[in-house]
Structures are given as structure tokens and as C-alpha cells.
Amino acid sequence: MRKKIVAGNWKCNTNLQEGTDLAAAVDKLVAEKGADDVVVILGVPFTHLTNVVKTVRTNRIGVSAQNCAAEPKGAYTGEVSAEMVKSTGAAYVILGHSERREYYHENSEVLNKKLALALKNDLTPIFCCGEPLEIREANAQNDYVKKQLEETVFQLSANDFKKIIIAYEPIWAIGTGKTASSEQAQEIHAFIRSAIVEKFGKDVAEEIPILYGGSCKPDNAKELFANQDVDGGLIGGASLKAEDFLGIINGF
Ligand code: 13P
């Protein structure tokens, strides 16, 4: 039985007080009303990690960074290492988000360094993939996503690969209010799982959670999560409102 996971990605939103309050609100709602078989993850800015880790009391909520450095330590002004993230008590790190690939030019080579360091420091990578609009319009999304995976997480050993979470996030659906249809989501999630079967075998593929991300809201989560190969969501905008986030958590 694969884990059901709902992860919030707060991106570059909330100051420290707002973020701490939001984490406390999510923690309370999840404890009182959240489905108890769902793993909840809060992907917060680096500055908030320590506070959010201390604020969250519900043991089914984990805390995630949204990035980590590609180097272990040293003269890299402004960078935050995987070891530093781990030392806050965070357990996860989002890697390969399309915003980082696009705005910060993170390519597969950089992502592979980050993946290795995350794993070395016992952080669970939430590894993102997903195609831009023109690729979807050309119906070339499967090849595009497979290549993203082949250049990165498919380079890992089966043992390491088993530790990761994959998030499929079509770029055209991120922050646009335009969600992939339930059929589109199931189709590509099943394709990703079949690519994992090919690479690592059925047993590994059956274990790997594949999350959907892109304008996921309380009113469409149920339909998306009902699909056999959609194991939850990576949530941007709707993770910034505790009630909406709870609605998604209870969307299975
Ligand atoms: P939205 O839910 O705001 O579309 O963002 C999705 C996302 O990028 C999560 O990582």
C-alpha cells in the first residue's frame, strides 16, 4: 500500500510570523479533522524551518525545505546546505521544481548533486518533473518527462531511488487555475510508473509515491486523488490557507 501524501509548497510567501501562524493553524486542523492515513508535508522557506519544526506537534506532519545547495559546504555565499536543512529537524527537500529549473537555471547535472547530498543527509527528496505548454500541445509530454527522470533520479541506485517521492507538475497548470484533467493526470502518472517498472522493476514502482501538482484545490483534489496512480498532491497557492489545505488533505 503506497503512502498518501499531501505536501504544501509555500514558495516565497509568508514572513516568519505569518509562516509560524500558518503552520500552527495547519497543525491544529490536521490534529482535529485531518484524515489520519495521510502524510502531510509543509514545504517552507529556509528561514522558517526551525520555527515550523518546533511549532508542528502532530506526528503525521513533516517539514520540508524547497531547495538545498549543490555543494556540501564552503565558500558559496547565500547557499543553504542539505546538512544545514537536516540540522533544523526538517525531513524533506523539494528538488527540481520547474521554477528553479527556469529562473535559476538548475539543470540535471546540478540536480544530481543536490539529490546526492539530500540523500546523504537523510532528507527525502520530493523530486519534481513536468512539461511546459508547448510540449503538451505537441503531445510529447511522456518523452519529455521520461528524459527528465532518466537524466536525474533514474541515475540513482534502486536502493536510493526507493527513498524518493516524485511530483509531476505540468508547468501550464502551475498557478494558472488550469488543472490537468483527472484523465490527463492518471495517464501520465501511469506512464511514469511504467517507466519506473522498466528501470527498477515492479516492486520498486509499486512503492514510489507520485504526487500531482498544479492548481490543485479542495474542489478538484477528490477527482485527482481518486486515480490509481495519483498518490497525493504538491500544493502551491492552496497550501497558504489552512482550511483549503485541510480540504485537500481530506480529498482522498
Ligand atoms: P499551484 O498549486 O499554486 O498551482 O502550485 C503548484 C506548485 O508549483 C507546487 O509546487
Short mmCIF file of C-alpha atoms in Angstrom, two decimals, residues 20 24 32 35 56 59 74 88 90-91 102 104 109 118 131 146 159 169 185 202 219 252:
data_model
loop_
_atom_site.label_atom_id
_atom_site.label_comp_id
_atom_site.label_asym_id
_atom_site.label_seq_id
_atom_site.Cartn_x
_atom_site.Cartn_y
_atom_site.Cartn_z
CA THR A 20 4.67 30.16 12.05
CA ALA A 24 0.20 26.25 13.84
CA GLU A 32 -8.59 17.73 14.90
CA ALA A 35 -7.53 12.07 7.70
CA VAL A 56 4.23 21.30 14.47
CA ASN A 59 3.41 13.45 14.20
CA GLY A 74 32.26 26.07 1.83
CA THR A 88 16.80 22.07 11.68
CA ALA A 90 13.34 19.03 8.55
CA ALA A 91 12.97 15.64 6.88
CA GLU A 102 13.52 28.02 -15.21
CA TYR A 104 17.72 29.65 -11.52
CA GLU A 109 23.81 17.99 -13.52
CA ALA A 118 19.96 15.30 0.19
CA GLU A 131 6.36 19.66 -19.18
CA LYS A 146 10.89 10.41 -19.12
CA ASN A 159 18.04 1.49 -3.04
CA GLU A 169 3.74 19.18 -12.12
CA ALA A 185 -3.16 13.14 -14.59
CA LYS A 202 7.62 -3.67 -10.43
CA ASP A 219 -12.79 21.13 -5.11
CA PHE A 252 -8.76 11.07 -0.69
#
